[in-house]
Short mmCIF file of C-alpha atoms in Angstrom, two decimals:
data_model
loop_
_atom_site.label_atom_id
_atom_site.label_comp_id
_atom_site.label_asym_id
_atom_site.label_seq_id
_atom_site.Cartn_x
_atom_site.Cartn_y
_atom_site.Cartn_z
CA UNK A 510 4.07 42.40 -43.98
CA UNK A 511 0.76 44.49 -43.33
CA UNK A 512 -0.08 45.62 -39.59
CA UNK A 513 -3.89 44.16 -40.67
CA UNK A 514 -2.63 40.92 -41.69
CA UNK A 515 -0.05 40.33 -38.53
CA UNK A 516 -3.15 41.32 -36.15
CA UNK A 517 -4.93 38.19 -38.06
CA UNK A 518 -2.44 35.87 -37.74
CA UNK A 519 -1.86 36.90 -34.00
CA UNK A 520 -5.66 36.07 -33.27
CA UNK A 521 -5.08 33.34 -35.29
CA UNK A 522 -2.37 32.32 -32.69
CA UNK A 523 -4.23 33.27 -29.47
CA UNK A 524 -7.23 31.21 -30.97
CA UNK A 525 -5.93 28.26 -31.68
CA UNK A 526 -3.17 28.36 -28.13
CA UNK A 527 -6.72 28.87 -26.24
CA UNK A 528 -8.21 26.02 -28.26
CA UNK A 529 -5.16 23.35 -27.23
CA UNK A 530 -5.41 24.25 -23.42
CA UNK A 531 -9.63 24.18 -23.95
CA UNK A 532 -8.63 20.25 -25.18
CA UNK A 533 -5.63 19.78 -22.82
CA UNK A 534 -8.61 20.33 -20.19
CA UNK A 535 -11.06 17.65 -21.34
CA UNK A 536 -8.05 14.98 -22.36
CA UNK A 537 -6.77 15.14 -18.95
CA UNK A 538 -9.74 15.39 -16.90
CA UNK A 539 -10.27 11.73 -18.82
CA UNK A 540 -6.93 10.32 -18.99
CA UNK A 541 -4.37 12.53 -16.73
CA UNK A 542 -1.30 13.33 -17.58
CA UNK A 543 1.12 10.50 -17.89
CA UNK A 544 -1.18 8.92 -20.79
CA UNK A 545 -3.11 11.76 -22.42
CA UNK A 546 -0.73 12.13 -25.06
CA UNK A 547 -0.38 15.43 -26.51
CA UNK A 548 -0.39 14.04 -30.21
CA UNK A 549 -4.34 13.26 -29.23
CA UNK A 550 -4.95 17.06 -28.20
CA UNK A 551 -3.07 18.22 -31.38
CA UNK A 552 -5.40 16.02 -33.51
CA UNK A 553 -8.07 17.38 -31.72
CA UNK A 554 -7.26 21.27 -32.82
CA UNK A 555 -5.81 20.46 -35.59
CA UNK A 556 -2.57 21.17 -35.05
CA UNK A 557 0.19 19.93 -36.69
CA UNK A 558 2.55 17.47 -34.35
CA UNK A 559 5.48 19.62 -35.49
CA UNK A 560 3.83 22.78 -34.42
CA UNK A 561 3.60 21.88 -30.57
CA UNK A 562 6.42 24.10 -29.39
CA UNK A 563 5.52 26.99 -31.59
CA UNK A 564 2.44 27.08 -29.14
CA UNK A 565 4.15 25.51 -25.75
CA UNK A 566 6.95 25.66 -25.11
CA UNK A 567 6.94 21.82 -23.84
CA UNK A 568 4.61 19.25 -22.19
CA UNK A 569 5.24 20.74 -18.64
CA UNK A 570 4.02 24.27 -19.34
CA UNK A 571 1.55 23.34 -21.46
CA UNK A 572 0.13 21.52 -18.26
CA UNK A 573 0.93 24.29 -16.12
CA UNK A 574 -1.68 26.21 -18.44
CA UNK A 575 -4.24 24.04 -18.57
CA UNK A 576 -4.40 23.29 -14.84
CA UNK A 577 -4.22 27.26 -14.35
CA UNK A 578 -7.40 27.11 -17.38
CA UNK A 579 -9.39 24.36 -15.16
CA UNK A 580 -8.17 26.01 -11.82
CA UNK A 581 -10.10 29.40 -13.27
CA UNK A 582 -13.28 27.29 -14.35
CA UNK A 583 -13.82 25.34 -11.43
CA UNK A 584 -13.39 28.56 -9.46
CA UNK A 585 -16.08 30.12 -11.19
CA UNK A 586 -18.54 27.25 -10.52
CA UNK A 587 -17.36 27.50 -6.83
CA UNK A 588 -18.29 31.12 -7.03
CA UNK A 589 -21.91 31.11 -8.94
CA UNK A 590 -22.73 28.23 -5.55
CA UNK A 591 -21.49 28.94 -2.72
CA UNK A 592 -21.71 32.96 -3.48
CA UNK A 593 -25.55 32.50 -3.61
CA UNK A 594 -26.53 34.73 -0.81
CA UNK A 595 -30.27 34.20 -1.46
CA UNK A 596 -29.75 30.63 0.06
CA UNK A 597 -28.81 28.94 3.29
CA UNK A 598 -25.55 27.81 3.22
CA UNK A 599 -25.82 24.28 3.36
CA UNK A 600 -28.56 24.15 0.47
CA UNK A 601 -25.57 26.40 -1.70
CA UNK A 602 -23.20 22.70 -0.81
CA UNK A 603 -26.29 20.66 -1.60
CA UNK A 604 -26.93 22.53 -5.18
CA UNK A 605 -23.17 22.39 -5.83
CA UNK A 606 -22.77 18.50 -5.09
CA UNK A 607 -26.00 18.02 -6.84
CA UNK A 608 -24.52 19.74 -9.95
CA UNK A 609 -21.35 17.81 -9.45
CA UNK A 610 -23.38 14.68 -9.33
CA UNK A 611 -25.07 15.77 -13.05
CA UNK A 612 -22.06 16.66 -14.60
CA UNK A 613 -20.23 13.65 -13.76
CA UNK A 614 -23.48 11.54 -15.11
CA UNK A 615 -23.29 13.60 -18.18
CA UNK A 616 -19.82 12.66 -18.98
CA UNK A 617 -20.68 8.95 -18.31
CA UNK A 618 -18.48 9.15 -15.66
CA UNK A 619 -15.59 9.26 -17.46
CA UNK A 620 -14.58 12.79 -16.16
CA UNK A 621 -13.21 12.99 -12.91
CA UNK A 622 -11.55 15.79 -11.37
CA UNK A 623 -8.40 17.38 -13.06
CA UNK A 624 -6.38 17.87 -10.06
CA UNK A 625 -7.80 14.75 -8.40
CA UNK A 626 -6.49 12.67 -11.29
CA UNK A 627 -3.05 14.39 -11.17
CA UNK A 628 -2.35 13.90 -7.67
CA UNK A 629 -2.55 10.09 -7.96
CA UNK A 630 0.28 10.63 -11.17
CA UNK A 631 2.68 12.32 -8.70
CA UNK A 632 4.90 10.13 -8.84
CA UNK A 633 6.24 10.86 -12.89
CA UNK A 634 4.48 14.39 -12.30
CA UNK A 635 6.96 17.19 -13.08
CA UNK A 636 7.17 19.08 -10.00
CA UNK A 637 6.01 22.64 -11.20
CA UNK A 638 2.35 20.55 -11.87
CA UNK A 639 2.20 19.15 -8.49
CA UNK A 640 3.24 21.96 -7.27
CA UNK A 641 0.41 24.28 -8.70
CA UNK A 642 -1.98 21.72 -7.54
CA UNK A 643 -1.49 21.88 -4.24
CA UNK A 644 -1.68 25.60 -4.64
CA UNK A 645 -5.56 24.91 -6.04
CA UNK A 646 -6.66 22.86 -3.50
CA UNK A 647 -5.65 25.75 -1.38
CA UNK A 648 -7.42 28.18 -3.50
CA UNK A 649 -10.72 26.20 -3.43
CA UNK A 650 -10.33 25.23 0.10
CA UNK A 651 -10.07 29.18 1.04
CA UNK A 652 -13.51 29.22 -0.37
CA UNK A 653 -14.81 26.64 1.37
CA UNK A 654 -13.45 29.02 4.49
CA UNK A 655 -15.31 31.91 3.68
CA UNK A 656 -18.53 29.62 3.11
CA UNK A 657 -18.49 28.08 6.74
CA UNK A 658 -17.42 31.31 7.99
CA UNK A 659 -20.50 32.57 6.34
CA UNK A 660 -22.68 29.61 8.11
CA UNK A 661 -20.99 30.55 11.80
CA UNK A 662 -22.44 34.27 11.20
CA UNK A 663 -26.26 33.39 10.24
CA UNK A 664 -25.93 30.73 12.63
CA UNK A 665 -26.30 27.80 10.36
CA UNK A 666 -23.11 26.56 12.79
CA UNK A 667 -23.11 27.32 16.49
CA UNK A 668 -20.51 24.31 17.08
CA UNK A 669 -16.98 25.56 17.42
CA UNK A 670 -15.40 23.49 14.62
CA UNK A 671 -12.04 25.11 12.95
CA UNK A 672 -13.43 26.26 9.61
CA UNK A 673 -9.82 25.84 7.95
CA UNK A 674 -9.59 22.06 8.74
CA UNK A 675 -13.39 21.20 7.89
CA UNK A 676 -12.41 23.39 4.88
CA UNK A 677 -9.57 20.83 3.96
CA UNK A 678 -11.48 17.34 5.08
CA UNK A 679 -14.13 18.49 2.73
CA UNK A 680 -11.73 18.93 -0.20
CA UNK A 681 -9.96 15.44 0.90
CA UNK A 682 -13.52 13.48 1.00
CA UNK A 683 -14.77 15.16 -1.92
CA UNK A 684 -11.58 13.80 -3.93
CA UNK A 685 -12.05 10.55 -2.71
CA UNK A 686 -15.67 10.88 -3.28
CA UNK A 687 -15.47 11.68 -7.11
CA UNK A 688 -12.68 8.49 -7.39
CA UNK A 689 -15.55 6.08 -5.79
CA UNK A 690 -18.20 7.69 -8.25
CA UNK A 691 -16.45 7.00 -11.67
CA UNK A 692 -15.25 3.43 -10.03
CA UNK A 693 -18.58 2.60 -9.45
CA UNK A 694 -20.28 4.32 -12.52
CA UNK A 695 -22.68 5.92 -9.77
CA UNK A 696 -23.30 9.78 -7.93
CA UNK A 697 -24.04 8.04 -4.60
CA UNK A 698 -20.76 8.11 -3.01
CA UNK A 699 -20.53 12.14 -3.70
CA UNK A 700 -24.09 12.13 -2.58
CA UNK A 701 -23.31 10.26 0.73
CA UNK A 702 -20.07 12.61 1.36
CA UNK A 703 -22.15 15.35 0.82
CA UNK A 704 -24.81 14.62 3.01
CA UNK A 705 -22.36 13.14 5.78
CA UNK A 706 -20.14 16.73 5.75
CA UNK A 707 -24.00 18.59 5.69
CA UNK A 708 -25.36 16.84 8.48
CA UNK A 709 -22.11 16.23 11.06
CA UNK A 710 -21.22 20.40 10.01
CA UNK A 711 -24.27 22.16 10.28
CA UNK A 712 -26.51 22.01 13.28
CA UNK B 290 12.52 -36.47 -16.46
CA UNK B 291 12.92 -37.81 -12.60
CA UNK B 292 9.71 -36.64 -10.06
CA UNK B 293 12.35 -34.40 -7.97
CA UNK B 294 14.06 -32.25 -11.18
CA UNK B 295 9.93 -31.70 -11.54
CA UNK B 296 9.22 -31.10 -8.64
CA UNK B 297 11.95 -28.70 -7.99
CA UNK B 298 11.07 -26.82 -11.64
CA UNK B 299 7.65 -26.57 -10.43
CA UNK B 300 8.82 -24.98 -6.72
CA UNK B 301 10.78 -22.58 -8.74
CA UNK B 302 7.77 -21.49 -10.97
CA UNK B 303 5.45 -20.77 -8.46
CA UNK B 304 8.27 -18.65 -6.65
CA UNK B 305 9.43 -16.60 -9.35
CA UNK B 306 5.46 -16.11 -10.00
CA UNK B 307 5.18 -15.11 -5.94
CA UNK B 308 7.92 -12.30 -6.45
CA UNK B 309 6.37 -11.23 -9.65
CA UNK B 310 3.19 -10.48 -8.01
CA UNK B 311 4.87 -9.35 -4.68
CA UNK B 312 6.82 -6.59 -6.74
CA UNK B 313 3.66 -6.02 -9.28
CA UNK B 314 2.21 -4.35 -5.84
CA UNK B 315 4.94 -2.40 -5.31
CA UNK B 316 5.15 -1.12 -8.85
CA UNK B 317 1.56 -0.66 -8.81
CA UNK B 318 1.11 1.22 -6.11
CA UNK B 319 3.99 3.92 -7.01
CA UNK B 320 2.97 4.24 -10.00
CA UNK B 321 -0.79 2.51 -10.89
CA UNK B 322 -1.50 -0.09 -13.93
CA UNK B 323 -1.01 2.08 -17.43
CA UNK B 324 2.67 3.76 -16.78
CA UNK B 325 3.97 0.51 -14.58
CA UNK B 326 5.93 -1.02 -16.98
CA UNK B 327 5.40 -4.76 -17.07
CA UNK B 328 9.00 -4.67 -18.46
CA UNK B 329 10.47 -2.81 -15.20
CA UNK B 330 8.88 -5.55 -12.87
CA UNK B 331 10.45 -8.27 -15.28
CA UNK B 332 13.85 -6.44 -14.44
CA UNK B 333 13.47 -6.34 -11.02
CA UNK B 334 12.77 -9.99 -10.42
CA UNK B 335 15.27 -11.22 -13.14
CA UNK B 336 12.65 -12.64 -15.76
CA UNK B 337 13.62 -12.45 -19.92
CA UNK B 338 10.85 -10.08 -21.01
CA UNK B 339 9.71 -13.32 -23.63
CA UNK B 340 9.50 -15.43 -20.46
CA UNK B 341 6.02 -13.23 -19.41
CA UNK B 342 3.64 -15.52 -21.10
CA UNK B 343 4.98 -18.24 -19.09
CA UNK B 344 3.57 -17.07 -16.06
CA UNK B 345 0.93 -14.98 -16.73
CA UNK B 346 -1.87 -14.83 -19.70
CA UNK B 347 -1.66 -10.76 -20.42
CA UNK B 348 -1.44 -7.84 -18.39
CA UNK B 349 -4.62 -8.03 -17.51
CA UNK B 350 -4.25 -11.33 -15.48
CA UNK B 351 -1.37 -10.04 -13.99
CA UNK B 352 -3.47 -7.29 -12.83
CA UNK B 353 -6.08 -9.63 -11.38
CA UNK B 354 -3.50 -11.45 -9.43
CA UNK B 355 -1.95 -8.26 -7.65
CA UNK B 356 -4.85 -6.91 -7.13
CA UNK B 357 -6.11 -9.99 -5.10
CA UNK B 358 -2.50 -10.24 -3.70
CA UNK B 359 -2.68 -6.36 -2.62
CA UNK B 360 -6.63 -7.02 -0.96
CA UNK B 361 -5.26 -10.06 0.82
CA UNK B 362 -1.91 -7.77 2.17
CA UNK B 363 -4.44 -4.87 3.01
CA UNK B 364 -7.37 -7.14 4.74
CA UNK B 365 -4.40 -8.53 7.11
CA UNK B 366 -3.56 -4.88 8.32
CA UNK B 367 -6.92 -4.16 9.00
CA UNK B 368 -7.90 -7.34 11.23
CA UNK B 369 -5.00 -7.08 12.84
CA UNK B 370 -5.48 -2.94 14.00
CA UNK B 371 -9.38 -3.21 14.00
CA UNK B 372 -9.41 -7.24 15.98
CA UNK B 373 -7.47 -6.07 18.56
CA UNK B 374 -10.81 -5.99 21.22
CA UNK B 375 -8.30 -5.08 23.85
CA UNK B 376 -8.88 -1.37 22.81
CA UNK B 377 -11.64 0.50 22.10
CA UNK B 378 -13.10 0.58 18.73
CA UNK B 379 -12.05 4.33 18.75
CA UNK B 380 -8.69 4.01 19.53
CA UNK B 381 -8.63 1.27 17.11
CA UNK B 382 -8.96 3.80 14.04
CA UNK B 383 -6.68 5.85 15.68
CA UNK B 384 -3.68 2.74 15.57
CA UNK B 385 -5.17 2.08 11.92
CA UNK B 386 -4.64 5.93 10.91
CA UNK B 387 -1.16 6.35 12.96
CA UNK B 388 0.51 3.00 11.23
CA UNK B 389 -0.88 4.60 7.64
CA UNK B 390 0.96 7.69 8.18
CA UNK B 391 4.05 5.78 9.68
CA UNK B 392 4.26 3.76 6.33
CA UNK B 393 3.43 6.63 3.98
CA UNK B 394 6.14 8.73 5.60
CA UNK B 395 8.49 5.72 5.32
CA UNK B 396 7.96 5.27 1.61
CA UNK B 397 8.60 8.74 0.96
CA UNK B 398 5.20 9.66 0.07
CA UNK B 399 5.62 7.57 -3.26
CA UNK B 400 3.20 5.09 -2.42
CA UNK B 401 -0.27 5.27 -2.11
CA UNK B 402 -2.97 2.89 -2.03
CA UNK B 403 -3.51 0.37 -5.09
CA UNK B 404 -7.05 0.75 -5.29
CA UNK B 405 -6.91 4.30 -5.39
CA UNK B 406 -4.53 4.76 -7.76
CA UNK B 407 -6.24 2.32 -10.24
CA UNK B 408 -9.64 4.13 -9.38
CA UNK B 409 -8.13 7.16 -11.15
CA UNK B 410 -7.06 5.58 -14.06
CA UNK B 411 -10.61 4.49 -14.90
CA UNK B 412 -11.03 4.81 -18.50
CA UNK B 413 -8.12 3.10 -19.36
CA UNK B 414 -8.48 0.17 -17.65
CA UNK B 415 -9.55 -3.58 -17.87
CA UNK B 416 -13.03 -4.31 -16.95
CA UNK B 417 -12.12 -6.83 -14.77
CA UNK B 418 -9.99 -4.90 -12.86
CA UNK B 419 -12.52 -2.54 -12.00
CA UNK B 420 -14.99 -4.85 -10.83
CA UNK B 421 -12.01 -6.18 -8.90
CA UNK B 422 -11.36 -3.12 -7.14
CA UNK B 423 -15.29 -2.17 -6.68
CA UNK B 424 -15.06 -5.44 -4.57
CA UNK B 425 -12.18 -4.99 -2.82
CA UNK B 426 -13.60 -1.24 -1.11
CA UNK B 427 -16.86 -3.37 -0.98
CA UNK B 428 -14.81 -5.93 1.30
CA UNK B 429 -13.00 -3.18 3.21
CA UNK B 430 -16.25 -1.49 3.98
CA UNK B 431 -17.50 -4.45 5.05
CA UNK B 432 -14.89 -4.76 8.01
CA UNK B 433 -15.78 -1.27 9.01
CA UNK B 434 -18.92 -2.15 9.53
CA UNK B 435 -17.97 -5.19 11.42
CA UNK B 436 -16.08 -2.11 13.67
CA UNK B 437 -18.80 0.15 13.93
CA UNK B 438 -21.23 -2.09 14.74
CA UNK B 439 -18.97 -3.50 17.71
CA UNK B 440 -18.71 -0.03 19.20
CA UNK B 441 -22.33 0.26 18.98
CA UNK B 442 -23.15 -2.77 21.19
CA UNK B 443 -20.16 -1.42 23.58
CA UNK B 444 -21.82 2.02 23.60
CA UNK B 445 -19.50 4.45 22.14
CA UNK B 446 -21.75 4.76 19.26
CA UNK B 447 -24.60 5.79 20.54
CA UNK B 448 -26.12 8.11 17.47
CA UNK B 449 -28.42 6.08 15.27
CA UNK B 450 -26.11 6.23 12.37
CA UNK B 451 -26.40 4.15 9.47
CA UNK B 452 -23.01 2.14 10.01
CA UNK B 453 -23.22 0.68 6.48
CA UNK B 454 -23.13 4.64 4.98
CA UNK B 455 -20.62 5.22 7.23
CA UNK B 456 -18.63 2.91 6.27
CA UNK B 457 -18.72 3.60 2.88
CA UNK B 458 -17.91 7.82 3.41
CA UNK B 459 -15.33 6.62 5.42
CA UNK B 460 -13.00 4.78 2.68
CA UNK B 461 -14.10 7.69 0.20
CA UNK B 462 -12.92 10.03 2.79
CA UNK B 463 -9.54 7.79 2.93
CA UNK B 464 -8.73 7.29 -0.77
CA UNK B 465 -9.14 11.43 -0.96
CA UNK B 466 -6.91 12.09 2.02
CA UNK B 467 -3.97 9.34 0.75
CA UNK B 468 -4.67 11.55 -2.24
CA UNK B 469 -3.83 14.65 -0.75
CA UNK B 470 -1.21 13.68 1.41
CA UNK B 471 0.80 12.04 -1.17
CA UNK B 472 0.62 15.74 -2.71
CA UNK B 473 1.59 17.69 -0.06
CA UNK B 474 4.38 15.07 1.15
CA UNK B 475 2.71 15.69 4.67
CA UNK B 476 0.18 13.38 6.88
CA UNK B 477 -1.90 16.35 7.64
CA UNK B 478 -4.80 14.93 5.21
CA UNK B 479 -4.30 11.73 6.59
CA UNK B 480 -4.64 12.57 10.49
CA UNK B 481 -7.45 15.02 9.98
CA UNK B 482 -9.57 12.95 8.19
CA UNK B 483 -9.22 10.41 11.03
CA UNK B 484 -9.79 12.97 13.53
CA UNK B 485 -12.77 14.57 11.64
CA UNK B 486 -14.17 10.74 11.47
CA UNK B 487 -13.82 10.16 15.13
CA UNK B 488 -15.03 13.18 16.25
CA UNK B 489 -17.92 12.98 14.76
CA UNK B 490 -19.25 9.35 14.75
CA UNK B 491 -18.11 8.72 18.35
CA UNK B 492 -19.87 9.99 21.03
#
């Protein structure tokens, strides 16, 4: 017992906890929750099926991570858009559904949206999860808040919408947007919601 | 073997096969195709788990038929809310959107819609049962555009939309809201994406 060999096998730790929620992230972004099966994940890592609760300490807060992990990536994406301050605001929505629209073509539409899936699992969904995403749809919808506030001060909106409840029929459409996407194995639905909340928002 | 024991075995078949289907859709639609549990429908409508066969070719078929069941339920609601050419196509949604949060409220926010949920559990689903449901929003859409092309010719459309890519935003726009207000165990989603519709395709 070594101080240099304890700080290895505590970056080992951190390395390979990161690595599982990094996985958890992908496997339910696919599959959900219900069915992703945390056996696949471990296989994934390389984890021994035994070793699960040395890491988690069960399935429910290993979910609570990863949504908090997906939560903190999609935020970031949110941020490098719609904090673009060198562009109008409704071509910072048009560049963020058109990246939406590659990604999702990228993953052969396979990938929807992490908290999207979960919702429609709510029903077997342990209640911390749901929970936690209704707190991110909050979280991005804020953003959404600031953006259209944004677009009322340059003018890109003179129309005295509530900002809050376009914020949250955006977030609602959007949802059902991505769901009609991978159904269809094509971008134009997200394309059509995006250019139907562009053009009925901004003047 | 005498025509009425036959005739009687064969009445009895096709009723037990009628509340097999009738309770696939309510299984279903708490709880979508992968988690449902052929076994907990089996239970419900008193059918030995080896009888399944006897009915029904696999899962898969069983799928088909609910799902066709489900469409035929769904397409009933909607003629009967958006036939009604006593009101006006506007107030029309509204009935549509106010009976939708009645029943989701009356379910306790466990059930969604079919379609939706099935949507979301994309990769892990029958082929045929997402062509199936591609056709059934197809179908749907299709009546909205019956709608919106009524109030055009009665002038409360008087924009020169596209009602066909209305249409289709709008039952994106649904599927995300059900979505959402299933999470949030409140018809907010529901009612503002209505509104937001309303507001903004009628003049």
């Amino acid at each position: 017992m070594y101080g240099g060999g304890n700080n290895k096998i505590k970056e080992n730790y951190i390395k390979k906890k990161e690595e599982m929620i990094r996985s958890g992230v992908s496997v339910l972004t696919e599959k959900g929750f219900s069915t992703a099966g945390i056996n696949e994940i471990l296989k994934i890592v390389g984890v021994p099926k035994g070793s699960f609760s040395y890491y988690f300490e069960n399935k429910e807060s290993f979910g609570r991570e990863i949504l908090i992990k997906y939560d903190e990536y999609f935020s970031r994406k949110l941020d490098f858009f719609w904090g673009d301050k060198e562009l109008a605001v409704k071509e910072r929505i048009r560049a963020f559904v058109a990246n939406a629209s590659y990604a999702m073509t990228r993953y052969d539409f396979k990938r929807g949206c992490l908290v999207g899936n979960l919702g429609q699992e709510l029903n077997t969904l342990p209640k911390s999860l749901v929970k936690i995403t209704c707190e991110i749809f909050v979280h991005w919808q804020m953003k959404m808040e600031i953006l259209l506030e944004e677009a009322r001060e340059n003018g890109e909106i003179t129309r005295n919408y509530d900002v809050k409840y376009l914020s949250r029929v955006f977030w609602s459409g959007w949802e059902g947007a991505v769901l009609r996407t991978r159904l269809e194995r094509s971008v134009e639905p997200l394309e059509e919601f995006g250019k139907f909340f562009i053009e009925v928002v901004f003047d």
